[in-house]
XYZ file of C-alpha atoms in Angstrom:
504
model
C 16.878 2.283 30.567
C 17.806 -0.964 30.085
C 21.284 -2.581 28.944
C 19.155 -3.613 25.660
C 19.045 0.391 24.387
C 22.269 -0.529 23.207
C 21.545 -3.814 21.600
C 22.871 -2.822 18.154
C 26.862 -2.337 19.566
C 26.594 -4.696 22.189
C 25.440 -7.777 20.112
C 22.942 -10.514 20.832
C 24.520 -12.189 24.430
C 21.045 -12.400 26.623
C 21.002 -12.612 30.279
C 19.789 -16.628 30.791
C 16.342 -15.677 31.520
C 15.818 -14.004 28.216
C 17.371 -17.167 26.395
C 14.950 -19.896 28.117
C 12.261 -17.805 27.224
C 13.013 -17.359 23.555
C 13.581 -21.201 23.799
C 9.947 -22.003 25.517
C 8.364 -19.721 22.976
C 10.400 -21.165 19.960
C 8.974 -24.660 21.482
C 5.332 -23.814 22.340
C 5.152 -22.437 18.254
C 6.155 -25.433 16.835
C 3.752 -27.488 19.126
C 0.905 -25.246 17.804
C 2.207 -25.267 14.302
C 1.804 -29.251 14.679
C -1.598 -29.196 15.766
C -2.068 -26.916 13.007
C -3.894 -24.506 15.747
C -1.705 -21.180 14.642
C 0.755 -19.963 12.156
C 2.691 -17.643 12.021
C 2.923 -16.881 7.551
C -0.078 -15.479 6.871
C 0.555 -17.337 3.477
C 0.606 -21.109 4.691
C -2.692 -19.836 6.898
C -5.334 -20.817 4.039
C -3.749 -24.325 3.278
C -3.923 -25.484 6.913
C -7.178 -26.135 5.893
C -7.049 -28.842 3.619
C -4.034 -30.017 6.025
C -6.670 -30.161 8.958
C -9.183 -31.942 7.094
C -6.709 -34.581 5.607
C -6.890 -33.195 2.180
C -2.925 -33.181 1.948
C 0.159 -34.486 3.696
C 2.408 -33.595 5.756
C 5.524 -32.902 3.730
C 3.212 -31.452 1.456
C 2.580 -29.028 4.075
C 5.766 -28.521 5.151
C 7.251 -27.828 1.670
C 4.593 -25.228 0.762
C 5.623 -23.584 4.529
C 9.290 -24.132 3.549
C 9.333 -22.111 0.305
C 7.164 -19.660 1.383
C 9.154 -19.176 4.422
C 12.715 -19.600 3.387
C 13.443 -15.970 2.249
C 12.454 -14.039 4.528
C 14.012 -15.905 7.574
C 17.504 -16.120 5.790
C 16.999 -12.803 3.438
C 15.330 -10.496 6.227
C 15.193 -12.108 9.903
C 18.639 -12.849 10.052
C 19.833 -10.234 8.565
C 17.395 -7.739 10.570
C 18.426 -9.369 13.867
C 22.700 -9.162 13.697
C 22.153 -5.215 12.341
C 19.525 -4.150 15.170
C 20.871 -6.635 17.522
C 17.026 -7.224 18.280
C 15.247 -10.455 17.484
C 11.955 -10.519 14.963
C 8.935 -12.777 14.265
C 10.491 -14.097 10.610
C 13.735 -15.357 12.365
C 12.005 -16.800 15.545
C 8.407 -17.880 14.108
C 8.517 -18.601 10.665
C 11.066 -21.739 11.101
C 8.625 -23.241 14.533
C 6.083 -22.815 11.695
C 8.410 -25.075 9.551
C 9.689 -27.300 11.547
C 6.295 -28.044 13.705
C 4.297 -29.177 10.562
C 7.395 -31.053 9.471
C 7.382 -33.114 12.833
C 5.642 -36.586 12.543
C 5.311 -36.725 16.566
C 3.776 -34.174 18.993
C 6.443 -34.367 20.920
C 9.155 -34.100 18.591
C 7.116 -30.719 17.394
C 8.271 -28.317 20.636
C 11.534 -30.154 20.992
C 12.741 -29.403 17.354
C 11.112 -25.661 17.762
C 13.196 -25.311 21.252
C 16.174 -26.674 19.520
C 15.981 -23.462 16.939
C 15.412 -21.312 19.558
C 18.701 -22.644 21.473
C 20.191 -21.791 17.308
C 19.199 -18.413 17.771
C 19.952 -16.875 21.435
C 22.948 -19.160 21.296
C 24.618 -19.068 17.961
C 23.638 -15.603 16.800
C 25.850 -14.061 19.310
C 29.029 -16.033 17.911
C 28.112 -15.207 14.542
C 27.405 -11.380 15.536
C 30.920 -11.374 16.771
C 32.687 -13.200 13.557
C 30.965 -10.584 11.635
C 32.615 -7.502 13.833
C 35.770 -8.842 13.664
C 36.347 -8.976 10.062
C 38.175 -6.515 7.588
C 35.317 -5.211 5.704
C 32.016 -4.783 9.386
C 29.480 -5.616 6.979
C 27.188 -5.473 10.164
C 27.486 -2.226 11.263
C 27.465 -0.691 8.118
C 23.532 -2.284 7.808
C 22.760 -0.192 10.562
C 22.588 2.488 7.403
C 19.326 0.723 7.262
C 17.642 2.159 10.080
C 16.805 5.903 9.412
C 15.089 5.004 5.775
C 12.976 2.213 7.012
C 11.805 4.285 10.029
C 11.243 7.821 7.869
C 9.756 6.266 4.700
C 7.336 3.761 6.712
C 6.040 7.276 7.885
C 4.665 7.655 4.555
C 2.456 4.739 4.399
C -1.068 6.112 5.547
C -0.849 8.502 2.292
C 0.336 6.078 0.229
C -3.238 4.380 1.549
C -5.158 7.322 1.243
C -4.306 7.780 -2.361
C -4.699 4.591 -3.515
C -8.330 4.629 -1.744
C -9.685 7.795 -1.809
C -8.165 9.874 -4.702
C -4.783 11.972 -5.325
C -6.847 15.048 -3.640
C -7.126 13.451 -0.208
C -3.663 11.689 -0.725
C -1.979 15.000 -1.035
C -3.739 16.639 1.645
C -2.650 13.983 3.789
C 1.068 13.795 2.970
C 1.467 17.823 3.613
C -0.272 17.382 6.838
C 2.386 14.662 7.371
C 5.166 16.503 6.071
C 4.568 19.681 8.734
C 4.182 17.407 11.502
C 7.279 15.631 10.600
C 8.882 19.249 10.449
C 7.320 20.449 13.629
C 8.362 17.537 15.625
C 11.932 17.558 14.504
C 12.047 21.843 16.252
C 10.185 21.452 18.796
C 10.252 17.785 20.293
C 14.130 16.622 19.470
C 13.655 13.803 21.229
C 10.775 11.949 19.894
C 10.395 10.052 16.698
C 9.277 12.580 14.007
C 7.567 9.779 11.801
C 5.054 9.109 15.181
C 3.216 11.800 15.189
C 2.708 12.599 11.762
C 1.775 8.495 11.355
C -0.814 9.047 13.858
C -2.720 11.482 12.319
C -2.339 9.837 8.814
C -3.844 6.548 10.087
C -6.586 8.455 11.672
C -7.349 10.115 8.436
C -7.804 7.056 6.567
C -9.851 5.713 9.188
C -11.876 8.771 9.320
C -12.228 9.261 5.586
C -13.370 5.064 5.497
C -16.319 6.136 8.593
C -17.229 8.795 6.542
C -17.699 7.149 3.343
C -19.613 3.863 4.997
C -22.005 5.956 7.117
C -22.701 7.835 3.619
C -23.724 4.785 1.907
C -25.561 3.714 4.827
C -27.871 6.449 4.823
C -28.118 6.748 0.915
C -29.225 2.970 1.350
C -31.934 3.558 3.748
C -33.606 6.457 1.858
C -33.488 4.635 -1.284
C -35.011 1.712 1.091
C -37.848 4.290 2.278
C -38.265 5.208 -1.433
C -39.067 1.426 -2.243
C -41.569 1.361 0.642
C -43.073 4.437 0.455
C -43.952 3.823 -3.514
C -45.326 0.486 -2.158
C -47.372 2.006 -0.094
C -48.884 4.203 -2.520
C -49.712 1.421 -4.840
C -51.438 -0.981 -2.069
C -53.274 2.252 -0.885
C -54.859 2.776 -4.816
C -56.325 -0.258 -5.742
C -57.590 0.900 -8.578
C -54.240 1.293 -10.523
C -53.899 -1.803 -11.005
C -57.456 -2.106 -12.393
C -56.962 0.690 -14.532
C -54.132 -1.033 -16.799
C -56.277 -4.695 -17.501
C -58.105 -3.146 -20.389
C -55.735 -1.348 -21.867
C -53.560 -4.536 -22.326
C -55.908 -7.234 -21.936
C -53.017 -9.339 -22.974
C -50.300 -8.273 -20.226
C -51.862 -9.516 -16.742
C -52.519 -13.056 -18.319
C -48.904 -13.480 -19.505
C -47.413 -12.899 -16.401
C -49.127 -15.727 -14.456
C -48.858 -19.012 -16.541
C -45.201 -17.803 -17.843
C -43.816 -17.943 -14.397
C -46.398 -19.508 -11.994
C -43.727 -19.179 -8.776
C -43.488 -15.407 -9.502
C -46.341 -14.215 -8.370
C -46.685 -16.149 -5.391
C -42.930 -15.352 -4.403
C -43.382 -11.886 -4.453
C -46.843 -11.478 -2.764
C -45.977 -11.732 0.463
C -42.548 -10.072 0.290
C -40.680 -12.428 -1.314
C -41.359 -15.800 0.075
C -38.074 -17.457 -1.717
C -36.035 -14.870 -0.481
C -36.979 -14.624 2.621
C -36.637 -18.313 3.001
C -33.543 -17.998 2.165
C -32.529 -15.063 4.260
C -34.657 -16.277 7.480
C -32.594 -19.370 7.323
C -29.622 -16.967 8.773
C -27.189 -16.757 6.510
C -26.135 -14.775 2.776
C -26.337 -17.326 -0.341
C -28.502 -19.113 1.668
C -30.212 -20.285 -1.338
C -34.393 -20.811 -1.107
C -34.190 -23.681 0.898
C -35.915 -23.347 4.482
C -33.536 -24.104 7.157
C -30.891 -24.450 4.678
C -26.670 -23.381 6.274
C -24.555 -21.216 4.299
C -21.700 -23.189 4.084
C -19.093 -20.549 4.533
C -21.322 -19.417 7.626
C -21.060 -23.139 8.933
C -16.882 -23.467 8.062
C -16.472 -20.088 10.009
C -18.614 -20.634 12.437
C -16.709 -24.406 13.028
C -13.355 -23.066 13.105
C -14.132 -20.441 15.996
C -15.479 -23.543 17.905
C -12.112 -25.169 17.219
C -9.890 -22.021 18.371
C -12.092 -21.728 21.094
C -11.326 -25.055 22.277
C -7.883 -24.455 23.004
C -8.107 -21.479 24.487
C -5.722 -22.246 27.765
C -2.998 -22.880 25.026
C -3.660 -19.291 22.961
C -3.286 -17.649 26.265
C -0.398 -19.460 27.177
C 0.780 -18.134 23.773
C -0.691 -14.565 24.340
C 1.378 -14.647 27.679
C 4.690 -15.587 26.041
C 4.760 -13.238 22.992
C 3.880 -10.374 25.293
C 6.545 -11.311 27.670
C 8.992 -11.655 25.339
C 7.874 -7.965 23.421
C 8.232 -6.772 27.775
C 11.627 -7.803 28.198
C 12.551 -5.403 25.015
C 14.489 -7.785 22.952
C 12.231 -8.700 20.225
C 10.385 -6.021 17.604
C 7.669 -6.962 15.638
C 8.572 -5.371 12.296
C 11.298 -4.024 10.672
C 11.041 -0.076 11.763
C 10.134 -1.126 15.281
C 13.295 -3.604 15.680
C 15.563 -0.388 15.238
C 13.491 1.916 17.568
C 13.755 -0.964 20.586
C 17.567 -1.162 19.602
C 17.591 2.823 20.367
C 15.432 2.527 23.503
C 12.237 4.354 22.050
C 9.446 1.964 23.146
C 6.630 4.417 23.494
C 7.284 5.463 19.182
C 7.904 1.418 18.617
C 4.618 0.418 20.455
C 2.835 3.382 18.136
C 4.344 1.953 14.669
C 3.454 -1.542 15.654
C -0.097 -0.794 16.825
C -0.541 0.775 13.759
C 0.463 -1.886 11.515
C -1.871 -4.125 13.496
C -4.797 -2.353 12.181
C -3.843 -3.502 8.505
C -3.390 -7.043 9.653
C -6.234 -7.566 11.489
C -8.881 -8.404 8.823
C -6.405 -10.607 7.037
C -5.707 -12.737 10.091
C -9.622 -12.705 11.299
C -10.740 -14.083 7.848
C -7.948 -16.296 7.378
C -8.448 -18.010 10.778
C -12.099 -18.296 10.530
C -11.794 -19.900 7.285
C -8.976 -22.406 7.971
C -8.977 -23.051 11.792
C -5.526 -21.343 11.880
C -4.601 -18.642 13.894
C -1.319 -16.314 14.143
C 1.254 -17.156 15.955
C 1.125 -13.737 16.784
C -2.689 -13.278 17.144
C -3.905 -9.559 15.771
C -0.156 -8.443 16.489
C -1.843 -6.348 19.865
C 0.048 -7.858 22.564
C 3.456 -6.156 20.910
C 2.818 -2.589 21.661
C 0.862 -3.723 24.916
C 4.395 -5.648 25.885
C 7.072 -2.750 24.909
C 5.176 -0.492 27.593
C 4.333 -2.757 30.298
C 6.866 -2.079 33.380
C 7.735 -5.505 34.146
C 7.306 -9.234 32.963
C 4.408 -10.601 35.389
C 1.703 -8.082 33.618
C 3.243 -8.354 30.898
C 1.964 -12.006 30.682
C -1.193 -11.462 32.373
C -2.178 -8.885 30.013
C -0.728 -11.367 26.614
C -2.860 -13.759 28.232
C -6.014 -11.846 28.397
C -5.904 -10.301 25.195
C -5.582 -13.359 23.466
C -8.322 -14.777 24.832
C -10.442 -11.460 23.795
C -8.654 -12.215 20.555
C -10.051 -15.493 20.452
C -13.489 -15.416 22.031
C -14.097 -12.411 19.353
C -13.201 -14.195 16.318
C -16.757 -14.285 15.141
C -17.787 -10.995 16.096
C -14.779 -9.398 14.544
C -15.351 -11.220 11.326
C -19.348 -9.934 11.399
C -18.370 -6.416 12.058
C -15.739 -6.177 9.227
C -18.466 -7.761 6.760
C -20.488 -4.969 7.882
C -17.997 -1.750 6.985
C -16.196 -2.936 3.500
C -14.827 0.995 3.228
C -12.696 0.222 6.715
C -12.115 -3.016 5.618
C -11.185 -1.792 2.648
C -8.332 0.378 4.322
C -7.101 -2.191 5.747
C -6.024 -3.909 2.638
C -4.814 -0.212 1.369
C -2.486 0.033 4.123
C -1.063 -3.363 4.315
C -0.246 -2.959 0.858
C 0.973 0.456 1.701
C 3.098 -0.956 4.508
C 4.899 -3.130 2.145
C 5.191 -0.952 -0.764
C 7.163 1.575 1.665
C 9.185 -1.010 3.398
C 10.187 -2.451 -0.244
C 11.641 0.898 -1.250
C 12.867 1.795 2.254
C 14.767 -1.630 3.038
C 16.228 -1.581 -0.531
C 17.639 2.131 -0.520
C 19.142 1.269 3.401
C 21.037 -1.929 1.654
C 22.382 0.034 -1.162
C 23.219 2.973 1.346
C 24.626 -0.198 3.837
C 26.697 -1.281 0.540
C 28.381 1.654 0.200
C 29.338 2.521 3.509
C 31.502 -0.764 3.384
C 32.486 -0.685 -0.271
C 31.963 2.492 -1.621
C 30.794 1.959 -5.561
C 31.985 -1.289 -5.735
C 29.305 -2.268 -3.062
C 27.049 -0.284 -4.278
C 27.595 -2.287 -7.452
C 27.772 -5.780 -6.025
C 24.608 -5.324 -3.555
C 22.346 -3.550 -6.488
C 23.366 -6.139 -9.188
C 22.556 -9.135 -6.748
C 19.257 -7.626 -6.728
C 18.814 -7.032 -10.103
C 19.850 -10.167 -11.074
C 17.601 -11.805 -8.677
C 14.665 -9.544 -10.302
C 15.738 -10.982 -13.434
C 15.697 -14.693 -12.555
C 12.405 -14.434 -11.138
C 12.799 -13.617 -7.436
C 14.325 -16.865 -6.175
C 14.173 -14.244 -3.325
C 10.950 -12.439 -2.333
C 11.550 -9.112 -2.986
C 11.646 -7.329 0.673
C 14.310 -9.920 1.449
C 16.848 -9.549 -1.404
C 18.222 -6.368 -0.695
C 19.562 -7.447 2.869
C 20.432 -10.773 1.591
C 22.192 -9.224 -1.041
C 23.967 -6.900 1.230
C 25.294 -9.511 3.302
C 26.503 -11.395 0.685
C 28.166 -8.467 -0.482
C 30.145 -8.016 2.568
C 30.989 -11.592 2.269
C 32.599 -10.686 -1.436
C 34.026 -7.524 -0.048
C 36.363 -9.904 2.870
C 37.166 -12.455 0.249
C 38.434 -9.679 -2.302
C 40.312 -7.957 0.991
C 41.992 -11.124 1.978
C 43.260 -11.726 -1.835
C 44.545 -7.744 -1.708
C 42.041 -7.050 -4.612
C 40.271 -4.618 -2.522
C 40.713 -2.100 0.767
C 37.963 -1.257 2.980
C 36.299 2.061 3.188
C 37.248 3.585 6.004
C 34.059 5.109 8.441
């Protein structure tokens, strides 16, 4: 394995190749984040929109970017980065995203997003060491975060399930879960126990979601045959219709002058509806040849992605090299596995938490002309298993262009299976509801292996507090935050002899 399996004690000090490419990809972000082709907050992703079409400024832009940004890169990326000693999207991508709408110039854009790259592969490793040298390691003692984020996140395909498809299925799920966790742990020491068992949740879900849309499909089409077949019957009897004039000599003669259009709408099938629907798109309204205009924004977008394809695949190329050379994780569970050297498990964890993200970043970049930094989040797990960087970047390459060319298509398909799209909404919500708990009982275990109660105290009242102010700090990012400002309290109490560190 590679020198990187022991990122987490050796610090962040990169061979030079590693650096420049951090720094190219920092650059190329910011660039794209100019031309306001790709994001990487899926939050800023819907106002790039009005951006592109000159609805709002610049430092508009920029400050709605900056506070929905600001958090996570200082209260979670950071933080995530010293502990793991691997680096993450919030701490590389979220300030290009920043700083390239924030740059007047296109060529300022890559030159201020290279800069922060330089920040990162350059300053992180002095800063790593400052940390390890002082009386009270509040570094190492986050690495207390690991085994919570990487056992609870197990949990999140029941946590889906449930919410979805009932408490039943939910805790049919979870035991299946809970065995495989078991059975892994005796039998196959060496693997992550939380793969497995995540596996077959996910599949679950996504086999419970089939299951439920190919139901309604077929309850749909023989209520459909119902409709025809009773339609039948009546054209076939002419006289039933006949049969009711005298009995209400009153009721055929309402119906025509009250609604003249009525009649002649439904006789041959519906002639304002199937306008509408022959001009090719839902809400079409009655007007022949008339575009839906969400049809005609979505459609216009694609066309604009698709336009700059030789720069997505540029990107695709990049992010997948970077995920190959095994010092970047996409998400909090995975940045400890590729710390540990488990990149098969970390390529499984990420995959799966690309299958929640996927209809959010489809619709949101075929409604604002945006698209992820990160595309669909595929080329990660593609990248941790690739053998060396030159496929590596052939493959990013490619599958961003798939990515891109199948923008359209993917959004179609989703609109066509709202039980799997559905799940995906369950189990990014899922995702973050287990990450929430996990990160926060990690930084209160992280607080007490460097300060005992009184950490335990500090760390859990900065979070309460920040609960109670409002969240000036999204909540996924004030437990770490608080943590390391804990550890910060912890020296300056050690230096005036008001407190002695635990020893490990």
């Amino acid at each position: 394995m590679s020198s990187t399996v022991f990122a987490a004690s050796t610090g962040l000090d990169f061979p030079l190749a590693q650096q420049l490419t951090v720094v190219a990809l920092c650059a190329l972000t910011a660039f794209l984040s100019h031309l306001a082709l790709a994001v990487f907050n899926d939050g800023v992703r819907p106002f790039m929109l009005d951006f592109v079409q000159g609805r709002t400024t610049r430092s508009a832009t920029t400050a709605v970017s900056f506070g929905l940004s600001a958090g996570f890169i200082f209260g979670l990326g950071a933080p995530m980065a010293l502990s793991s000693g691997v680096l993450n999207p919030w701490l590389l991508f979220l300030p290009t995203d920043v700083l390239g709408i924030l740059a007047p110039k296109k060529w300022l854009a890559p030159l201020l997003g290279g800069a922060w790259g330089a920040v990162v592969v350059f300053g992180l490793d002095g800063a790593n060491d400052l940390a390890h040298d002082l009386p009270v390691d509040f570094l190492t003692a986050m690495q207390q975060m690991a085994t919570p984020i990487l056992f609870l996140f197990t949990l999140f395909p029941v946590l889906a399930i449930t919410r979805q498809f009932g408490r039943l299925r939910g805790a049919l799920a979870g035991g299946v879960e809970l065995a495989l966790v078991v059975l892994t742990m005796k039998l196959w020491p060496e693997v992550f126990a939380g793969a497995p068992a995540m596996a077959v949740g996910v599949l679950l879900l996504i086999g419970f979601a089939v299951a439920k849309d190919v139901r309604q499909r077929r309850r749909e089409r023989v209520a459909a045959g119902a409709v025809m077949s009773a339609q039948g019957q009546a054209s076939a009897d002419p006289s039933a219709g006949k049969g009711q004039a005298p009995s209400d000599p009153d009721a055929g003669e309402e119906q025509t002058p009250a609604d003249p259009g009525a009649g002649k709408g439904q006789a041959p099938g519906g002639s304002v509806a199937g306008k509408g629907q022959a001009s090719g798109g839902p809400g079409a309204g009655g007007v022949p040849g008339e575009v839906d205009p969400m049809v005609s924004l979505f459609g216009s977008s694609a066309a604009r992605l698709r336009r700059h394809l030789p720069l997505f695949m540029v990107l695709g190329a990049g992010v997948c090299l970077l995920a190959q050379l095994h010092v970047f994780g996409g998400g909090e569970a995975t940045s400890f596995l590729i710390a540990k050297g488990q990149y098969a498990e970390a390529a499984q964890v990420d995959f799966y938490r690309a299958l929640g993200f996927i209809p959010l970043i489809a619709t949101t970049a075929l409604a604002s002309g945006a698209y992820g930094i990160v595309g669909f989040t595929l080329v990660y797990p593609v990248g941790y298993l690739l053998p060396s960087p030159w496929p590596a970047m052939a493959c990013g390459a490619l599958i961003f262009a798939g990515e891109v060319l199948a923008l359209s298509w993917i959004g179609k398909v989703l609109g066509g299976l709202p039980s799997v799209r559905d799940s995906s909404e369950h189990l990014r919500a899922a995702i973050g509801d287990t990450l929430q708990l996990a990160i926060l009982f990690g930084s209160l275990l992280a607080a007490e292996a460097m300060g005992g109660g009184l950490g335990i105290l500090i760390a859990g009242g900065l979070y309460l507090l920040n609960e109670a102010v409002g969240r000036v700090v999204v909540r996924m990012a004030a437990a770490p935050a608080a943590v390391v400002v804990t550890g910060i309290i912890l020296n300056l109490l050690h230096w005036l002899h008001l407190f002695t560190p635990v020893k490990s």
